[in-house]
Every structure is written in C-alpha cells, then in structure tokens.
Short mmCIF file of C-alpha atoms in Angstrom, two decimals:
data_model
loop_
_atom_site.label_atom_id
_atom_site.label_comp_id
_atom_site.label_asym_id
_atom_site.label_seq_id
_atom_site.Cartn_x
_atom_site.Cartn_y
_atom_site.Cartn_z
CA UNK A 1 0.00 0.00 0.00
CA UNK A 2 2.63 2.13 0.92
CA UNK A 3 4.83 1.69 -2.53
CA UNK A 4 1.51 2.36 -4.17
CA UNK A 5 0.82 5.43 -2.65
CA UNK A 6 3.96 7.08 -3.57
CA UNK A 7 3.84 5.44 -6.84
CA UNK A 8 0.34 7.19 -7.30
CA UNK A 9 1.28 10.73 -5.70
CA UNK A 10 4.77 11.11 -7.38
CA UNK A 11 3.72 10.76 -11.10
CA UNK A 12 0.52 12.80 -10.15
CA UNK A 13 0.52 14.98 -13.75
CA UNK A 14 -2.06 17.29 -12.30
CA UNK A 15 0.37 18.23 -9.54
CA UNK A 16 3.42 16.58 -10.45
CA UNK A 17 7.02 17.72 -8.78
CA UNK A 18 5.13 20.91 -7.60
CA UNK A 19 4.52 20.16 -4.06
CA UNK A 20 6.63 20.43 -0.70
CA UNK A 21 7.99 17.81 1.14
CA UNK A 22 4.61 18.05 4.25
CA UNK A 23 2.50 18.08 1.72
CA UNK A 24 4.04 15.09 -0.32
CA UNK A 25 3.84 13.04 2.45
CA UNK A 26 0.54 13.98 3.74
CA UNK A 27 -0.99 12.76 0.26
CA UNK A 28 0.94 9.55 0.65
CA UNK A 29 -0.31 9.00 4.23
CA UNK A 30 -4.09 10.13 3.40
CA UNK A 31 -3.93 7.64 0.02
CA UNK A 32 -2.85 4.64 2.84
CA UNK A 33 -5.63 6.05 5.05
CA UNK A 34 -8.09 6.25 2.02
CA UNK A 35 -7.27 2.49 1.20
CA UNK A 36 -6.32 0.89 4.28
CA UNK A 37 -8.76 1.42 7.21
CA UNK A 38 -6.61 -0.50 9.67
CA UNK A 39 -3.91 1.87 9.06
CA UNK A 40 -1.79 2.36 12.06
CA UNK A 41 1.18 4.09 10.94
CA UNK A 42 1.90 7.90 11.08
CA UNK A 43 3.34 10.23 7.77
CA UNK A 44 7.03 10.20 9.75
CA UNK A 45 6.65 6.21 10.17
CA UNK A 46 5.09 6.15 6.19
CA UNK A 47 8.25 8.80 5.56
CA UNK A 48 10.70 6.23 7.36
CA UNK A 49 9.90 2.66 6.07
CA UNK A 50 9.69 3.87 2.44
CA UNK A 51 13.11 5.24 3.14
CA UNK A 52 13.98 1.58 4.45
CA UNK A 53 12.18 -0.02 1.20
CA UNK A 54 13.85 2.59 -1.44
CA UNK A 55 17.43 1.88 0.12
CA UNK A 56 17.07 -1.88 0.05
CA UNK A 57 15.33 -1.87 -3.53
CA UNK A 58 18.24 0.30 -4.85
CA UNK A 59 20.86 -2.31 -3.52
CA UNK A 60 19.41 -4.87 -5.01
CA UNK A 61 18.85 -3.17 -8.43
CA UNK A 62 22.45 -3.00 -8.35
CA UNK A 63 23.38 -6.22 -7.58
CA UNK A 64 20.59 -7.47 -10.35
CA UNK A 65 22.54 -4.99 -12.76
CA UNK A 66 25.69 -6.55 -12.15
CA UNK A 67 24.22 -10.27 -12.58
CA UNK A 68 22.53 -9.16 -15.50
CA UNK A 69 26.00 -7.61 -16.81
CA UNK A 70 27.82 -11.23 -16.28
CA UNK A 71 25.50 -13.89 -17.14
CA UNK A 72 26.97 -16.81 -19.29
CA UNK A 73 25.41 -18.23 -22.42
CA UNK A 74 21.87 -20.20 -21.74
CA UNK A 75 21.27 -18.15 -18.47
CA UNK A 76 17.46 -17.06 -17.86
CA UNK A 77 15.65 -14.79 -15.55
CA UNK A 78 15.56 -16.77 -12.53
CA UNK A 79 19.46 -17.77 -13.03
CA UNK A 80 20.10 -14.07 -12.75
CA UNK A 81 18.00 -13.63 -9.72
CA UNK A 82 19.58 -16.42 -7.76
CA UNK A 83 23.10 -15.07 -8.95
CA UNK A 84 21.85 -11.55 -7.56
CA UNK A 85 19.89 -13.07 -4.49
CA UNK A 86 23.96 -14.20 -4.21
CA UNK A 87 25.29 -11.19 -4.72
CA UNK A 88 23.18 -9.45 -2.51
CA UNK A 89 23.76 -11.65 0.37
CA UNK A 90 27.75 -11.61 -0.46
CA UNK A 91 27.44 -7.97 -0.11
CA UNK A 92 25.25 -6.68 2.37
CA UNK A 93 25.72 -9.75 4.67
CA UNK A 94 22.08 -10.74 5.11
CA UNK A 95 19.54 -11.92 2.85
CA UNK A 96 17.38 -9.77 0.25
CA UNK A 97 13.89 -10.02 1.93
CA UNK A 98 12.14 -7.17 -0.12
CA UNK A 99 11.28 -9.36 -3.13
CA UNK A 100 7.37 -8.46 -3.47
CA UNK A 101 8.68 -4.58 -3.00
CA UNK A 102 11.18 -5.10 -6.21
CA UNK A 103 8.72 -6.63 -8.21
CA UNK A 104 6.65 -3.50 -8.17
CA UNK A 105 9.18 -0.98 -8.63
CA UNK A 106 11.59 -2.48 -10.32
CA UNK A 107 9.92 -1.68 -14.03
CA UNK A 108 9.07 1.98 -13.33
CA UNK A 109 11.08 4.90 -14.69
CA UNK A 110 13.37 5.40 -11.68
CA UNK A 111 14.81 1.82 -11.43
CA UNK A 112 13.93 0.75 -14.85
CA UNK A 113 17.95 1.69 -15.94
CA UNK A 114 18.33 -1.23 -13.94
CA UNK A 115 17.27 -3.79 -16.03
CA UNK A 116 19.38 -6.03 -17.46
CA UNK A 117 20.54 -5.91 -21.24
CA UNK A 118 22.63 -8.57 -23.56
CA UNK A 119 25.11 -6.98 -25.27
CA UNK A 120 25.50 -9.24 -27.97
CA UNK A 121 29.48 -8.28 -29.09
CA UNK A 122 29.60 -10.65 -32.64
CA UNK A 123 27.15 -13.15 -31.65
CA UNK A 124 24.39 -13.39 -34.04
CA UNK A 125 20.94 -13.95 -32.85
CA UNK A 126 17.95 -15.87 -34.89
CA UNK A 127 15.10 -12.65 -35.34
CA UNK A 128 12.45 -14.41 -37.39
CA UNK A 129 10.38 -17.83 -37.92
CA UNK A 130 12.08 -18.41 -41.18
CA UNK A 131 15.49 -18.94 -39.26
CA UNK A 132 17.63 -15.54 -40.50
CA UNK A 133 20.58 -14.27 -38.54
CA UNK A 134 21.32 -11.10 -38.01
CA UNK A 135 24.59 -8.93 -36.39
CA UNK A 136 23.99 -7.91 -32.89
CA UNK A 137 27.41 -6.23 -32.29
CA UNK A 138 26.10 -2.56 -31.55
CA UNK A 139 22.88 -3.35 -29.99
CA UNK A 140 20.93 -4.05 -26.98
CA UNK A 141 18.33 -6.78 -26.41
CA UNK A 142 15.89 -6.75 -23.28
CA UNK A 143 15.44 -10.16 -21.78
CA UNK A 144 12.81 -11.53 -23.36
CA UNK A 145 10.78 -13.10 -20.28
CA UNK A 146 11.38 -10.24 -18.23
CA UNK A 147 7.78 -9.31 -16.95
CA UNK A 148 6.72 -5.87 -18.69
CA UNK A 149 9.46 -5.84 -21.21
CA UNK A 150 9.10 -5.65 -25.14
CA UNK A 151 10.62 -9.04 -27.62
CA UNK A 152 14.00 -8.35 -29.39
CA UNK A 153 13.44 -5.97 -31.74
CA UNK A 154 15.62 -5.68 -35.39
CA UNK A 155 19.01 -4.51 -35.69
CA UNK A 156 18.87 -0.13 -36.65
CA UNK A 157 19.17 0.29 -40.07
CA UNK A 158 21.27 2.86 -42.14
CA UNK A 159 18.77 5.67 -41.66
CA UNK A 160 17.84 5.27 -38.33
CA UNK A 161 21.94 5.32 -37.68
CA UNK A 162 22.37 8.60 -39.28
CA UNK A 163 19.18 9.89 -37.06
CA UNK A 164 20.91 8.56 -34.21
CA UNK A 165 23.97 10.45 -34.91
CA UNK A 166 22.61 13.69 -35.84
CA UNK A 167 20.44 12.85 -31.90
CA UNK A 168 24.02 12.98 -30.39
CA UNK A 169 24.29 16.69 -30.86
CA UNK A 170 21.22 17.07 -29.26
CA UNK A 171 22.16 14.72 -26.24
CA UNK A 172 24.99 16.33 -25.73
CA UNK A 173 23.60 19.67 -25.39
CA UNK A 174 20.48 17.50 -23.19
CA UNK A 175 23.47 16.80 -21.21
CA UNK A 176 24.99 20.04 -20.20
CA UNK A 177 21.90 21.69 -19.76
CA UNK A 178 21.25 18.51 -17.10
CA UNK A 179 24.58 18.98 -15.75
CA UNK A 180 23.76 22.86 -15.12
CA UNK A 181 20.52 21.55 -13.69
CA UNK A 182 22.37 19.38 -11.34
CA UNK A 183 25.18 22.20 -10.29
CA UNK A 184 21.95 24.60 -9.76
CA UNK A 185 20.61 21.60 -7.42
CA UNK A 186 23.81 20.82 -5.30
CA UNK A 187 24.58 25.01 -4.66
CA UNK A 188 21.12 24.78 -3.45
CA UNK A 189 20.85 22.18 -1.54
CA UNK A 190 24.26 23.65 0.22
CA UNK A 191 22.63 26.86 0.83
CA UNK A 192 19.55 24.82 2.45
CA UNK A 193 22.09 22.76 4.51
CA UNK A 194 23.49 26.13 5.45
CA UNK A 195 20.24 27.31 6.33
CA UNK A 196 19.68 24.52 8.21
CA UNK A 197 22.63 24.73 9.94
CA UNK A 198 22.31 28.05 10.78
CA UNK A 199 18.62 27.13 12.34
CA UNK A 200 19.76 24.21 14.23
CA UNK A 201 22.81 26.45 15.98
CA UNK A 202 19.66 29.29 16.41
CA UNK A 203 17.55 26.34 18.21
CA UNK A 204 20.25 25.43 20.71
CA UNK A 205 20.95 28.91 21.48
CA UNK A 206 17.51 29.02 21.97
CA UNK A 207 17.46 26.15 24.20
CA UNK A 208 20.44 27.23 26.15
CA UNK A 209 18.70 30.51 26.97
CA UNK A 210 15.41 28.98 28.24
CA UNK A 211 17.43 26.83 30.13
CA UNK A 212 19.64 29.69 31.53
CA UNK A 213 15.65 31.34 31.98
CA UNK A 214 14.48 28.17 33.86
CA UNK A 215 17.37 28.35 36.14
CA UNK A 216 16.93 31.46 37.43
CA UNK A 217 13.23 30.91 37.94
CA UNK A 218 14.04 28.27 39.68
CA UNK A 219 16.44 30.27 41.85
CA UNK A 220 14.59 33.12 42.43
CA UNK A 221 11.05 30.72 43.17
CA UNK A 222 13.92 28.77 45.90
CA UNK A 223 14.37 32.30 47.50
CA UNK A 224 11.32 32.96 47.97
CA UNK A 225 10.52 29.28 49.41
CA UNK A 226 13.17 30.45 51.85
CA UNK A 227 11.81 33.97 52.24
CA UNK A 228 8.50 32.36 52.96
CA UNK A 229 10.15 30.03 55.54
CA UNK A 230 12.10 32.77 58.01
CA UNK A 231 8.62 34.34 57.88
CA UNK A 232 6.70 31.59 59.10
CA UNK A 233 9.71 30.61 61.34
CA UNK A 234 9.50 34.64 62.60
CA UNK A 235 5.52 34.63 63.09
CA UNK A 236 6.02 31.23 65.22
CA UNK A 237 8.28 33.23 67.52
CA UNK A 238 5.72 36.09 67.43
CA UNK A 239 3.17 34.10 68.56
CA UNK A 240 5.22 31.90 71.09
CA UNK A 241 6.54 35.00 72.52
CA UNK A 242 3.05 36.44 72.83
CA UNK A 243 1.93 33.61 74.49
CA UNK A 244 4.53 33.52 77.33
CA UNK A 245 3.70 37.20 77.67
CA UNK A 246 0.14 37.09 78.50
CA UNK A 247 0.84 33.60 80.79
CA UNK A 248 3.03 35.99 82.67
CA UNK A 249 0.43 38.84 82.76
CA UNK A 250 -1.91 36.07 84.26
CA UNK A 251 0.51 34.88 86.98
CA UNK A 252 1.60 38.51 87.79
CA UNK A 253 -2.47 39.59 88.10
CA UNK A 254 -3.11 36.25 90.16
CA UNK A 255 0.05 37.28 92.76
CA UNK A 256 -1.31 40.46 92.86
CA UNK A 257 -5.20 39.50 93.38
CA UNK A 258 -3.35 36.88 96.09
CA UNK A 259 -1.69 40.15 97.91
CA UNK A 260 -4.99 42.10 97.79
CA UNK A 261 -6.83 39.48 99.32
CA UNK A 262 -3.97 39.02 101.76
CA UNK A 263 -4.17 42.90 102.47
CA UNK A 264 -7.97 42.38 103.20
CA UNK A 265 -7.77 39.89 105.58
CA UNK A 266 -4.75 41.37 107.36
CA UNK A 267 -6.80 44.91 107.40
CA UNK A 268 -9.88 42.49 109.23
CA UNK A 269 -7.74 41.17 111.65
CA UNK A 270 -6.43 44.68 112.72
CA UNK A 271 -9.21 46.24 112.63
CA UNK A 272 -11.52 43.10 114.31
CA UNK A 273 -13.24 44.34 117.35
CA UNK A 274 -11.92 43.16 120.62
CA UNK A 275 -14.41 43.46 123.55
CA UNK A 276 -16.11 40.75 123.00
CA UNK A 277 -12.94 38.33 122.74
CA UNK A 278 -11.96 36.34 125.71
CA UNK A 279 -8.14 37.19 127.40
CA UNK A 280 -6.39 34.25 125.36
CA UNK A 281 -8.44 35.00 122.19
CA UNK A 282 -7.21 38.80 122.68
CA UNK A 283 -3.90 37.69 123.88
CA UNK A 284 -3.65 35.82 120.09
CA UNK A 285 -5.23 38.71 118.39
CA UNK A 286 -2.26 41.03 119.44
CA UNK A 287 0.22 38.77 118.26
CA UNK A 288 -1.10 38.58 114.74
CA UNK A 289 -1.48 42.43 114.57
CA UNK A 290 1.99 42.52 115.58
CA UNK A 291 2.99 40.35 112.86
CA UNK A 292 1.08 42.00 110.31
CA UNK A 293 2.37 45.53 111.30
CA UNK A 294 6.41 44.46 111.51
CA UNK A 295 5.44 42.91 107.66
#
C-alpha cells in the first residue's frame, strides 16, 4: 500500500514535482488512510519505512545490474536472480527479503535503468520464424521473459543510424543543460544545509537561553521558598513569645489578686473588734497584729 501510494502521488501529472515535502507526504499517508482502514502508521513512520524499502530496492537493483551484466550463455531470468539473491547476500551480509517490494518498482522509470541488457558483441541472434541471422554487435536486447518488457526488436538500419547520430548533438547539449541543472541543485541544496545549519545552531541557542531562563526561575522561586520560611519561622516566635507574655500577665495579676486578698484579711484582723474576745483569744489577736504591722 505504501509503494503504491507514492507510486500514485509522485507521477501525479495534475500536480506533479510541484509540491513540498509536508504536503508530499501527507498525500501519501491520506492515500494509505483512504485504502487501508486498519492503518496504524503515522506520515514520519510512512516517511521512514519507504526510506527503508527505497534503500534496500536500490541495492538490489544494483546487484541485479551486475548479474545481469555477467551472465553466461543459456542463463534465464531466474538464473540471474539467484546469482543476484547471491550477490546481494555476499554484499550486504544478510539476505534480500524485499522481493514483493522489487517486483513493483523495479519496471518503473526510476529503477527501470536497472534492467538487465545482452550486449551481444559478434554473436548473431535468430530474429524471425524463417530462421535468418542477423549482427547484434552494436545493440541491446531486453530479456525476453522479463515481466513488462518488449521481444528483441531488429538490428537499426542505415537511416535510423544517421538519425541517431545527428540525436548525439542534441544529447549532448540534453546533457549540459542537465549537468547545469544538477550544479543549480547541489549550490542549493548547500545553501539549504546552510540554512539549516544556521537554524539548528539558532535552536540550541535558543534552548540554552530557556534553560539559563528556567534556572533562574528556579532560583529566584527557591528564595522565595526560603523567604516564605524565616517568615513563618519569625511569626512562630511572634506568637510563642506572645503567648509567654500574657501567661506571665496572668501569673503577675493572680500574685497580685493573692496580695490584695492578703491585704484584706490582714486589714480584718487589725481592725476586728476586741471586747467581745476572751483574754487568750485577745492575747492571740495582738500577736497577729503585731505580725502583720512588723510585715
């Protein structure tokens, strides 16, 4: 689903290479959506595995190439394969397990360079049901069971060799105004990596400052935790302080309601009428005034 999708969105020819990279991806991840309703995966997991699939698929395009480039007389398709399954596996270390994801990409216009030719040198090949040979020493014959690919066509004649070399002129001019195309492409994609550079050092500035910021919040917020805490600590003592005051007022008005009612009975006894009190209960009477007025 997913190498359809892209397939599908990249030779769009209402949009075709107009569109950014978000937006590419979003149309690839909306056509799985559209066509898969058990689909799980996000656009960067979409953008990800078809990295994956393209990397492996382009490995093994060149590994077919180079099978396809030393085959020995007789070979078919499937002895290629095998030799490049081989190849592969030499190579890379591991098996090629993307076979189903070859087969569908492997005849489109970006990896169709990749498939194989026999360059037939002097050999002469049969071209016809009557049994005539024909040179093959200057051209190039598609495997003939290759899925998707035309039969051997005839050797070019005179006149379409002359058209061919009066084409060269035009490739060749094709060619630098590709290479000029490239150059264009690489000075910008260095000014992009510059400009990416440039935002990734902006970013960790960025990042460094907010962190510096965050710090010092979280200093100043600490300082005021402490500020907070000698407060509290300071009202306590307030309070405690307060308290032993007014337990002291207390005792000091209770030794002082004590005297007063100490004074009163002292001021009784003195001033306690004595006529009617027998000679020892007088006799007692003057000792406690004397008491009270030596205190």
């Amino acid at each position: 689903m997913l190498i359809s999708a892209w397939l599908n969105v990249s030779t769009d020819l209402i949009v075709g290479t107009d569109q950014k990279g978000e937006t590419f991806w979003s149309r690839i991840h909306s056509y799985c959506v559209e066509f898969c309703s058990n689909m799980t995966r996000r656009v960067v997991a979409c953008k990800k595995q078809w990295y994956k699939i393209n990397k492996v698929v382009a490995q093994f395009a060149g590994c077919y190439d180079q099978a396809s480039r030393n085959i020995r007389s007789g070979s078919n398709a499937d002895d290629i394969k095998e030799f490049a399954y081989k190849l592969y596996s030499t190579n890379y270390g591991k098996n090629f397990t993307f076979k189903r994801h070859w087969n569908m990409l492997r005849l489109e216009q970006k990896w169709r360079s990749q498939l194989p030719t026999q360059s037939g040198g002097s050999k002469r090949t049969k071209v016809s049901a009557t049994g005539a040979y024909s040179s093959s020493s200057n051209s190039e014959t598609p495997l003939a069971d290759e899925s998707g690919v035309d039969s051997p066509v005839r050797p070019q004649g005179s006149k379409k060799s002359k058209q061919k070399g009066k084409g060269k002129a035009q490739m060749s001019e094709d060619f630098s105004e590709r290479k000029s195309s490239v150059v264009k492409k690489l000075s910008l994609m260095e000014d992009f990596k510059n400009v990416r550079e440039r935002e990734l050092m902006d970013r960790e500035k960025e990042r460094e400052e907010k962190k510096e910021h965050r710090a010092k919040i979280m200093a100043i917020k600490e300082k005021e935790l402490q500020i907070q805490a000698a407060m509290k600590e300071q009202e306590l003592q307030t309070q405690r302080y307060i308290k032993e005051m007014e337990i002291k007022a207390k005792e000091r008005e209770m030794e002082r309601m004590a005297k007063e009612r100490k004074r009163e009975m002292d001021m009784k006894i003195l001033n306690a009428d004595t006529s009617t009190m027998s000679e020892k209960c007088r006799a007692l009477h003057e000792i406690a005034c004397e008491k009270i007025i030596a205190k």
